[in-house]
PDB file of C-alpha atoms and ligand atoms in Angstrom:
ATOM      1  CA  UNK A 189       9.702  25.269  24.529  1.00  0.00           C
ATOM      2  CA  UNK A 190      10.673  23.774  21.172  1.00  0.00           C
ATOM      3  CA  UNK A 191       9.702  20.162  20.565  1.00  0.00           C
ATOM      4  CA  UNK A 192       9.892  18.051  17.431  1.00  0.00           C
ATOM      5  CA  UNK A 193       7.513  20.166  15.280  1.00  0.00           C
ATOM      6  CA  UNK A 194       9.245  23.441  16.110  1.00  0.00           C
ATOM      7  CA  UNK A 195      12.677  21.911  15.533  1.00  0.00           C
ATOM      8  CA  UNK A 196      11.525  20.389  12.258  1.00  0.00           C
ATOM      9  CA  UNK A 197      10.306  23.815  11.117  1.00  0.00           C
ATOM     10  CA  UNK A 198      13.610  25.387  12.214  1.00  0.00           C
ATOM     11  CA  UNK A 199      15.444  22.717  10.197  1.00  0.00           C
ATOM     12  CA  UNK A 200      13.349  23.413   7.091  1.00  0.00           C
ATOM     13  CA  UNK A 201      13.939  27.150   7.504  1.00  0.00           C
ATOM     14  CA  UNK A 202      17.710  26.714   7.763  1.00  0.00           C
ATOM     15  CA  UNK A 203      17.762  24.390   4.748  1.00  0.00           C
ATOM     16  CA  UNK A 204      15.786  26.935   2.736  1.00  0.00           C
ATOM     17  CA  UNK A 205      17.788  29.965   3.839  1.00  0.00           C
ATOM     18  CA  UNK A 206      21.072  28.219   3.067  1.00  0.00           C
ATOM     19  CA  UNK A 207      19.960  26.569  -0.182  1.00  0.00           C
ATOM     20  CA  UNK A 208      21.334  29.146  -2.632  1.00  0.00           C
ATOM     21  CA  UNK A 209      23.762  30.922  -0.323  1.00  0.00           C
ATOM     22  CA  UNK A 210      27.073  30.118   1.257  1.00  0.00           C
ATOM     23  CA  UNK A 211      28.267  31.113   4.713  1.00  0.00           C
ATOM     24  CA  UNK A 212      30.671  34.038   4.259  1.00  0.00           C
ATOM     25  CA  UNK A 213      31.334  34.673   7.947  1.00  0.00           C
ATOM     26  CA  UNK A 214      30.543  33.044  11.275  1.00  0.00           C
ATOM     27  CA  UNK A 215      30.635  34.703  14.688  1.00  0.00           C
ATOM     28  CA  UNK A 216      29.715  33.744  18.220  1.00  0.00           C
ATOM     29  CA  UNK A 217      30.091  35.255  21.666  1.00  0.00           C
ATOM     30  CA  UNK A 218      31.724  33.046  24.287  1.00  0.00           C
ATOM     31  CA  UNK A 219      28.472  31.988  25.964  1.00  0.00           C
ATOM     32  CA  UNK A 220      27.596  28.684  27.536  1.00  0.00           C
ATOM     33  CA  UNK A 221      25.762  27.485  24.417  1.00  0.00           C
ATOM     34  CA  UNK A 222      29.077  25.895  23.421  1.00  0.00           C
ATOM     35  CA  UNK A 223      29.210  23.781  26.601  1.00  0.00           C
ATOM     36  CA  UNK A 224      32.935  23.216  26.379  1.00  0.00           C
ATOM     37  CA  UNK A 225      32.902  22.572  22.610  1.00  0.00           C
ATOM     38  CA  UNK A 226      35.320  24.523  20.398  1.00  0.00           C
ATOM     39  CA  UNK A 227      33.726  27.887  19.597  1.00  0.00           C
ATOM     40  CA  UNK A 228      36.616  28.809  17.274  1.00  0.00           C
ATOM     41  CA  UNK A 229      35.704  25.880  15.085  1.00  0.00           C
ATOM     42  CA  UNK A 230      32.245  27.387  14.631  1.00  0.00           C
ATOM     43  CA  UNK A 231      33.776  30.801  13.844  1.00  0.00           C
ATOM     44  CA  UNK A 232      35.908  29.248  11.071  1.00  0.00           C
ATOM     45  CA  UNK A 233      32.839  27.812   9.328  1.00  0.00           C
ATOM     46  CA  UNK A 234      32.525  28.839   5.650  1.00  0.00           C
ATOM     47  CA  UNK A 235      30.856  27.594   2.498  1.00  0.00           C
ATOM     48  CA  UNK A 236      27.767  25.749   1.352  1.00  0.00           C
ATOM     49  CA  UNK A 237      25.326  23.623   3.299  1.00  0.00           C
ATOM     50  CA  UNK A 238      25.306  19.968   2.287  1.00  0.00           C
ATOM     51  CA  UNK A 239      22.599  18.682   4.619  1.00  0.00           C
ATOM     52  CA  UNK A 240      20.245  19.785   7.389  1.00  0.00           C
ATOM     53  CA  UNK A 241      19.034  16.769   9.333  1.00  0.00           C
ATOM     54  CA  UNK A 242      17.045  16.285  12.485  1.00  0.00           C
ATOM     55  CA  UNK A 243      17.088  13.549  15.101  1.00  0.00           C
ATOM     56  CA  UNK A 244      14.437  14.162  17.753  1.00  0.00           C
ATOM     57  CA  UNK A 245      14.952  17.727  18.947  1.00  0.00           C
ATOM     58  CA  UNK A 246      18.524  17.934  17.631  1.00  0.00           C
ATOM     59  CA  UNK A 247      19.517  19.472  14.308  1.00  0.00           C
ATOM     60  CA  UNK A 248      22.634  18.385  12.439  1.00  0.00           C
ATOM     61  CA  UNK A 249      24.019  20.754   9.815  1.00  0.00           C
ATOM     62  CA  UNK A 250      26.748  19.564   7.474  1.00  0.00           C
ATOM     63  CA  UNK A 251      28.738  21.917   5.238  1.00  0.00           C
ATOM     64  CA  UNK A 252      31.274  21.384   2.491  1.00  0.00           C
ATOM     65  CA  UNK A 253      34.867  20.512   3.434  1.00  0.00           C
ATOM     66  CA  UNK A 254      33.547  18.252   6.194  1.00  0.00           C
ATOM     67  CA  UNK A 255      32.473  21.109   8.446  1.00  0.00           C
ATOM     68  CA  UNK A 256      29.348  21.073  10.555  1.00  0.00           C
ATOM     69  CA  UNK A 257      27.633  21.645  13.827  1.00  0.00           C
ATOM     70  CA  UNK A 258      24.895  20.292  16.031  1.00  0.00           C
ATOM     71  CA  UNK A 259      22.190  22.734  17.123  1.00  0.00           C
ATOM     72  CA  UNK A 260      19.849  22.048  20.025  1.00  0.00           C
ATOM     73  CA  UNK A 261      17.383  24.826  20.809  1.00  0.00           C
ATOM     74  CA  UNK A 262      17.088  24.030  24.523  1.00  0.00           C
ATOM     75  CA  UNK A 263      14.206  25.996  26.062  1.00  0.00           C
ATOM     76  CA  UNK A 264      14.294  29.347  24.290  1.00  0.00           C
ATOM     77  CA  UNK A 265      16.654  28.949  21.324  1.00  0.00           C
ATOM     78  CA  UNK A 266      15.657  30.085  17.808  1.00  0.00           C
ATOM     79  CA  UNK A 267      17.237  30.606  14.417  1.00  0.00           C
ATOM     80  CA  UNK A 268      16.002  33.753  12.685  1.00  0.00           C
ATOM     81  CA  UNK A 269      16.906  35.411   9.383  1.00  0.00           C
ATOM     82  CA  UNK A 270      17.484  39.171   9.345  1.00  0.00           C
ATOM     83  CA  UNK A 271      18.780  41.746   6.862  1.00  0.00           C
ATOM     84  CA  UNK A 272      22.372  42.957   7.154  1.00  0.00           C
ATOM     85  CA  UNK A 273      22.920  45.410  10.002  1.00  0.00           C
ATOM     86  CA  UNK A 274      19.679  44.539  11.794  1.00  0.00           C
ATOM     87  CA  UNK A 275      20.426  44.222  15.522  1.00  0.00           C
ATOM     88  CA  UNK A 276      18.806  41.130  17.028  1.00  0.00           C
ATOM     89  CA  UNK A 277      18.284  40.809  20.784  1.00  0.00           C
ATOM     90  CA  UNK A 278      19.890  37.812  22.490  1.00  0.00           C
ATOM     91  CA  UNK A 279      21.831  36.869  19.347  1.00  0.00           C
ATOM     92  CA  UNK A 280      24.503  34.432  20.542  1.00  0.00           C
ATOM     93  CA  UNK A 281      25.884  33.185  17.221  1.00  0.00           C
ATOM     94  CA  UNK A 282      25.565  34.373  13.627  1.00  0.00           C
ATOM     95  CA  UNK A 283      26.072  33.101  10.103  1.00  0.00           C
ATOM     96  CA  UNK A 284      26.444  35.878   7.538  1.00  0.00           C
ATOM     97  CA  UNK A 285      25.502  34.650   4.057  1.00  0.00           C
ATOM     98  CA  UNK A 286      26.992  35.692   0.738  1.00  0.00           C
ATOM     99  CA  UNK A 287      24.023  38.003  -0.007  1.00  0.00           C
ATOM    100  CA  UNK A 288      24.568  39.827   3.312  1.00  0.00           C
ATOM    101  CA  UNK A 289      21.591  38.404   5.202  1.00  0.00           C
ATOM    102  CA  UNK A 290      22.359  37.096   8.658  1.00  0.00           C
ATOM    103  CA  UNK A 291      21.105  33.954  10.377  1.00  0.00           C
ATOM    104  CA  UNK A 292      21.072  34.632  14.115  1.00  0.00           C
ATOM    105  CA  UNK A 293      20.974  31.978  16.762  1.00  0.00           C
ATOM    106  CA  UNK A 294      19.065  33.749  19.563  1.00  0.00           C
ATOM    107  CA  UNK A 295      18.644  32.322  23.014  1.00  0.00           C
ATOM    108  CA  UNK A 296      17.425  34.329  26.001  1.00  0.00           C
ATOM    109  CA  UNK A 297      18.027  31.677  28.649  1.00  0.00           C
ATOM    110  CA  UNK A 298      21.027  29.927  27.109  1.00  0.00           C
ATOM    111  CA  UNK A 299      19.828  26.357  27.592  1.00  0.00           C
ATOM    112  CA  UNK A 300      20.406  25.699  23.896  1.00  0.00           C
ATOM    113  CA  UNK A 301      23.588  24.275  22.486  1.00  0.00           C
ATOM    114  CA  UNK A 302      25.852  24.560  19.450  1.00  0.00           C
ATOM    115  CA  UNK A 303      28.469  21.869  19.059  1.00  0.00           C
ATOM    116  CA  UNK A 304      30.794  22.153  16.060  1.00  0.00           C
ATOM    117  CA  UNK A 305      32.006  18.828  14.656  1.00  0.00           C
ATOM    118  CA  UNK A 306      33.083  17.372  11.303  1.00  0.00           C
ATOM    119  CA  UNK A 307      30.035  16.765   9.092  1.00  0.00           C
ATOM    120  CA  UNK A 308      30.760  13.048   8.900  1.00  0.00           C
ATOM    121  CA  UNK A 309      30.977  12.757  12.710  1.00  0.00           C
ATOM    122  CA  UNK A 310      27.714  14.491  13.649  1.00  0.00           C
ATOM    123  CA  UNK A 311      25.614  11.316  13.724  1.00  0.00           C
ATOM    124  CA  UNK A 312      28.183   9.704  15.992  1.00  0.00           C
ATOM    125  CA  UNK A 313      28.123  12.366  18.707  1.00  0.00           C
ATOM    126  CA  UNK A 314      27.069  10.705  21.991  1.00  0.00           C
ATOM    127  CA  UNK A 315      24.053  12.995  22.414  1.00  0.00           C
ATOM    128  CA  UNK A 316      22.810  11.891  18.969  1.00  0.00           C
ATOM    129  CA  UNK A 317      23.693   8.214  19.189  1.00  0.00           C
ATOM    130  CA  UNK A 318      21.908   7.920  22.519  1.00  0.00           C
ATOM    131  CA  UNK A 319      18.542   9.015  21.114  1.00  0.00           C
ATOM    132  CA  UNK A 320      15.645   6.599  20.751  1.00  0.00           C
ATOM    133  CA  UNK A 321      13.674   6.175  17.515  1.00  0.00           C
ATOM    134  CA  UNK A 322      12.477   9.449  15.997  1.00  0.00           C
ATOM    135  CA  UNK A 323       8.730   9.995  16.113  1.00  0.00           C
ATOM    136  CA  UNK A 324       8.534  11.086  12.463  1.00  0.00           C
ATOM    137  CA  UNK A 325      11.577   9.583  10.749  1.00  0.00           C
ATOM    138  CA  UNK A 326      11.437   6.056  12.097  1.00  0.00           C
ATOM    139  CA  UNK A 327       7.849   5.132  11.349  1.00  0.00           C
ATOM    140  CA  UNK A 328       6.919   4.603  14.989  1.00  0.00           C
ATOM    141  CA  UNK A 329       3.859   2.346  14.933  1.00  0.00           C
ATOM    142  CA  UNK A 330       2.243   0.441  17.822  1.00  0.00           C
ATOM    143  CA  UNK A 331       4.732  -2.435  18.054  1.00  0.00           C
ATOM    144  CA  UNK A 332       7.710  -0.085  17.665  1.00  0.00           C
ATOM    145  CA  UNK A 333       6.326   2.140  20.404  1.00  0.00           C
ATOM    146  CA  UNK A 334       5.760  -0.814  22.679  1.00  0.00           C
ATOM    147  CA  UNK A 335       9.342  -1.977  22.066  1.00  0.00           C
ATOM    148  CA  UNK A 336      10.647   1.489  22.929  1.00  0.00           C
ATOM    149  CA  UNK A 337       8.516   2.243  26.005  1.00  0.00           C
ATOM    150  CA  UNK A 338       6.813  -0.964  27.105  1.00  0.00           C
ATOM    151  CA  UNK A 339       9.642  -2.069  29.351  1.00  0.00           C
ATOM    152  CA  UNK A 340       9.441   1.069  31.447  1.00  0.00           C
ATOM    153  CA  UNK A 341       7.967   1.094  34.939  1.00  0.00           C
ATOM    154  CA  UNK A 342       7.561   4.850  35.017  1.00  0.00           C
ATOM    155  CA  UNK A 343       4.247   6.560  34.189  1.00  0.00           C
ATOM    156  CA  UNK A 344       3.413   6.744  30.505  1.00  0.00           C
ATOM    157  CA  UNK A 345       3.918  10.491  30.173  1.00  0.00           C
ATOM    158  CA  UNK A 346       7.339  10.344  31.847  1.00  0.00           C
ATOM    159  CA  UNK A 347       8.412   7.500  29.538  1.00  0.00           C
ATOM    160  CA  UNK A 348       7.170   9.411  26.477  1.00  0.00           C
ATOM    161  CA  UNK A 349       9.440  12.391  27.080  1.00  0.00           C
ATOM    162  CA  UNK A 350      12.552  10.298  27.809  1.00  0.00           C
ATOM    163  CA  UNK A 351      14.582  11.061  24.659  1.00  0.00           C
ATOM    164  CA  UNK A 352      16.643   7.876  25.045  1.00  0.00           C
ATOM    165  CA  UNK A 353      13.462   5.841  24.574  1.00  0.00           C
ATOM    166  CA  UNK A 354      11.677   7.988  21.998  1.00  0.00           C
ATOM    167  CA  UNK A 355      13.129  11.103  20.379  1.00  0.00           C
ATOM    168  CA  UNK A 356      11.093  14.220  19.749  1.00  0.00           C
ATOM    169  CA  UNK A 357       8.239  14.503  22.228  1.00  0.00           C
ATOM    170  CA  UNK A 358       8.371  16.990  25.069  1.00  0.00           C
ATOM    171  CA  UNK A 359       5.923  18.120  27.696  1.00  0.00           C
ATOM    172  CA  UNK A 360       3.401  19.643  25.289  1.00  0.00           C
ATOM    173  CA  UNK A 361       3.149  16.983  22.618  1.00  0.00           C
ATOM    174  CA  UNK A 362       3.261  14.078  25.073  1.00  0.00           C
ATOM    175  CA  UNK A 363       0.147  15.541  26.740  1.00  0.00           C
ATOM    176  CA  UNK A 364      -1.475  16.160  23.362  1.00  0.00           C
ATOM    177  CA  UNK A 365      -0.735  12.641  22.098  1.00  0.00           C
ATOM    178  CA  UNK A 366      -2.122  11.030  25.274  1.00  0.00           C
ATOM    179  CA  UNK A 367      -5.306  13.090  25.088  1.00  0.00           C
ATOM    180  CA  UNK A 368      -5.796  12.123  21.445  1.00  0.00           C
ATOM    181  CA  UNK A 369      -5.184   8.456  22.315  1.00  0.00           C
ATOM    182  CA  UNK A 370      -7.493   8.665  25.393  1.00  0.00           C
ATOM    183  CA  UNK A 371      -4.785   7.298  27.654  1.00  0.00           C
ATOM    184  CA  UNK A 372      -4.011   8.478  31.171  1.00  0.00           C
ATOM    185  CA  UNK A 373      -0.541   9.973  31.596  1.00  0.00           C
ATOM    186  CA  UNK A 374      -0.439   8.368  35.045  1.00  0.00           C
ATOM    187  CA  UNK A 375      -0.712   4.740  33.909  1.00  0.00           C
ATOM    188  CA  UNK A 376       2.453   2.656  34.033  1.00  0.00           C
ATOM    189  CA  UNK A 377       3.946   2.389  30.545  1.00  0.00           C
ATOM    190  CA  UNK A 378       4.364  -1.334  31.036  1.00  0.00           C
ATOM    191  CA  UNK A 379       0.612  -1.956  31.365  1.00  0.00           C
ATOM    192  CA  UNK A 380      -0.675  -1.004  27.906  1.00  0.00           C
ATOM    193  CA  UNK A 381      -2.358  -3.435  25.517  1.00  0.00           C
ATOM    194  CA  UNK A 382      -1.314  -3.805  21.879  1.00  0.00           C
ATOM    195  CA  UNK A 383      -4.427  -1.881  20.831  1.00  0.00           C
ATOM    196  CA  UNK A 384      -3.536   0.953  23.209  1.00  0.00           C
ATOM    197  CA  UNK A 385       0.009   1.165  21.838  1.00  0.00           C
ATOM    198  CA  UNK A 386      -1.453   1.445  18.354  1.00  0.00           C
ATOM    199  CA  UNK A 387      -3.799   4.195  19.500  1.00  0.00           C
ATOM    200  CA  UNK A 388      -0.921   6.043  21.105  1.00  0.00           C
ATOM    201  CA  UNK A 389       1.173   5.812  17.921  1.00  0.00           C
ATOM    202  CA  UNK A 390      -1.721   7.350  15.989  1.00  0.00           C
ATOM    203  CA  UNK A 391      -2.128  10.037  18.679  1.00  0.00           C
ATOM    204  CA  UNK A 392       1.554  10.950  18.529  1.00  0.00           C
ATOM    205  CA  UNK A 393       1.514  11.343  14.763  1.00  0.00           C
ATOM    206  CA  UNK A 394      -1.675  13.385  14.870  1.00  0.00           C
ATOM    207  CA  UNK A 395      -0.301  15.698  17.578  1.00  0.00           C
ATOM    208  CA  UNK A 396       2.982  16.264  15.741  1.00  0.00           C
ATOM    209  CA  UNK A 397       1.343  16.728  12.341  1.00  0.00           C
ATOM    210  CA  UNK A 398      -1.146  19.187  13.821  1.00  0.00           C
ATOM    211  CA  UNK A 399       1.670  21.280  15.285  1.00  0.00           C
ATOM    212  CA  UNK A 400       3.624  21.166  12.014  1.00  0.00           C
ATOM    213  CA  UNK A 401       0.562  22.580  10.264  1.00  0.00           C
ATOM    214  CA  UNK A 402       0.162  25.435  12.756  1.00  0.00           C
ATOM    215  CA  UNK A 403       3.309  27.373  11.912  1.00  0.00           C
ATOM    216  CA  UNK A 404       2.727  29.933   9.222  1.00  0.00           C
ATOM    217  CA  UNK A 405       5.263  32.574  10.040  1.00  0.00           C
ATOM    218  CA  UNK A 406       8.961  32.352   9.338  1.00  0.00           C
ATOM    219  CA  UNK A 407       9.617  33.397  12.962  1.00  0.00           C
ATOM    220  CA  UNK A 408       8.554  30.580  15.249  1.00  0.00           C
ATOM    221  CA  UNK A 409       6.825  31.512  18.499  1.00  0.00           C
ATOM    222  CA  UNK A 410       6.695  29.204  21.495  1.00  0.00           C
ATOM    223  CA  UNK A 411       3.433  28.863  23.376  1.00  0.00           C
ATOM    224  CA  UNK A 412       5.053  30.011  26.664  1.00  0.00           C
ATOM    225  CA  UNK A 413       5.855  33.416  25.185  1.00  0.00           C
ATOM    226  CA  UNK A 414       3.488  36.204  26.263  1.00  0.00           C
ATOM    227  CA  UNK A 415       0.763  36.939  23.734  1.00  0.00           C
ATOM    228  CA  UNK A 416       1.134  33.615  21.894  1.00  0.00           C
ATOM    229  CA  UNK A 417      -2.238  31.873  21.457  1.00  0.00           C
ATOM    230  CA  UNK A 418      -2.551  28.326  22.750  1.00  0.00           C
ATOM    231  CA  UNK A 419      -3.575  26.099  19.820  1.00  0.00           C
ATOM    232  CA  UNK A 420      -3.458  22.869  21.837  1.00  0.00           C
ATOM    233  CA  UNK A 421      -6.248  20.457  22.745  1.00  0.00           C
ATOM    234  CA  UNK A 422      -5.336  19.860  26.387  1.00  0.00           C
ATOM    235  CA  UNK A 423      -1.922  21.376  27.151  1.00  0.00           C
ATOM    236  CA  UNK A 424      -2.171  24.517  29.295  1.00  0.00           C
ATOM    237  CA  UNK A 425      -5.975  24.189  29.670  1.00  0.00           C
ATOM    238  CA  UNK A 426      -6.294  23.209  33.359  1.00  0.00           C
ATOM    239  CA  UNK A 427      -9.804  23.906  34.669  1.00  0.00           C
ATOM    240  CA  UNK A 428     -11.187  24.486  31.179  1.00  0.00           C
ATOM    241  CA  UNK A 429     -13.677  22.059  29.636  1.00  0.00           C
ATOM    242  CA  UNK A 430     -12.281  19.081  27.729  1.00  0.00           C
ATOM    243  CA  UNK A 431     -12.877  19.688  24.026  1.00  0.00           C
ATOM    244  CA  UNK A 432     -14.380  16.193  23.716  1.00  0.00           C
ATOM    245  CA  UNK A 433     -16.532  15.694  26.816  1.00  0.00           C
ATOM    246  CA  UNK A 434     -16.598  19.097  28.636  1.00  0.00           C
ATOM    247  CA  UNK A 435     -15.154  17.620  31.863  1.00  0.00           C
ATOM    248  CA  UNK A 436     -12.695  20.049  33.490  1.00  0.00           C
ATOM    249  CA  UNK A 437      -9.108  19.397  32.397  1.00  0.00           C
ATOM    250  CA  UNK A 438      -6.840  18.468  35.295  1.00  0.00           C
ATOM    251  CA  UNK A 439      -3.207  19.320  35.867  1.00  0.00           C
ATOM    252  CA  UNK A 440      -0.754  17.270  37.930  1.00  0.00           C
ATOM    253  CA  UNK A 441       3.003  17.399  38.437  1.00  0.00           C
ATOM    254  CA  UNK A 442       5.017  14.537  36.995  1.00  0.00           C
ATOM    255  CA  UNK A 443       8.802  14.467  37.197  1.00  0.00           C
ATOM    256  CA  UNK A 444       8.759  18.190  37.955  1.00  0.00           C
ATOM    257  CA  UNK A 445       6.639  19.118  34.926  1.00  0.00           C
ATOM    258  CA  UNK A 446       2.952  19.947  34.565  1.00  0.00           C
ATOM    259  CA  UNK A 447       0.831  17.302  32.876  1.00  0.00           C
ATOM    260  CA  UNK A 448      -2.638  18.089  31.550  1.00  0.00           C
ATOM    261  CA  UNK A 449      -5.325  15.477  30.967  1.00  0.00           C
ATOM    262  CA  UNK A 450      -9.068  14.865  30.995  1.00  0.00           C
ATOM    263  CA  UNK A 451      -9.957  12.563  33.923  1.00  0.00           C
ATOM    264  CA  UNK A 452     -12.989  11.250  32.038  1.00  0.00           C
ATOM    265  CA  UNK A 453     -11.558  10.627  28.546  1.00  0.00           C
ATOM    266  CA  UNK A 454      -8.235   9.459  29.958  1.00  0.00           C
ATOM    267  CA  UNK A 455      -9.179   7.211  32.900  1.00  0.00           C
ATOM    268  CA  UNK A 456      -6.493   5.963  35.264  1.00  0.00           C
ATOM    269  CA  UNK A 457      -7.454   2.338  34.713  1.00  0.00           C
ATOM    270  CA  UNK A 458      -8.081   0.467  31.542  1.00  0.00           C
ATOM    271  CA  UNK A 459     -11.785   0.443  30.632  1.00  0.00           C
ATOM    272  CA  UNK A 460     -13.440  -2.955  30.732  1.00  0.00           C
TER     273      UNK A 460
HETATM  274 ZN1   ZN B 450     -12.739  14.548  28.097  1.00  0.00          ZN
END
């Protein structure tokens, strides 16, 4: 499932693909990716890209003449670039560029979203305004992290993936950040010390930067897809030895999602 690093790479790809091209044609099937937004507005889109921004896991694309759209990849959404006439499975929306290449928005499970809106209104959309500070853009250090999450009574991992508190982390990178910071995902967010918040901020940056460095291909692959190697330190490694201390990694359910952690490196109580 795409999280901040994958969305950031998708944003960079779109910015690059659209840098010296204009949109000559836009198409989209009437699928639920539009979620009640005006699909015809997307289909009318033409011209040059002015900006490709990201807030958390949401991309905002602004085009000339105050056109634009929000793109959220949901669980299985991807933007891919293909030559003219190349059929692409699960293509739900397409931008044909002036050189004939086609940018497909593909989404097998249709949890992603495209919301057309004027370029100057994208930042004001409720789903964007409601986001917490962005893990990369907003220089989230220890005190900033504590301000965002420290008031929460829920377990640390659950607070970390609440996009209204902190934008960008999902199930994978929350687990990775907590492992790097040696903090238990089960501890209440409210109970951390200033030093632990600082450690967590460092862990988050390291986890996100690591993932950003992993992508080499233009086509992004998500770790849940069959045949994709798992590059992560703790995510998806239940029963396998912790890469730091060799203790078996544990998996628990939190808020309906699997959480992975090392019971030795990430103790449930603060160490004295
Ligand atoms: Zn360990």
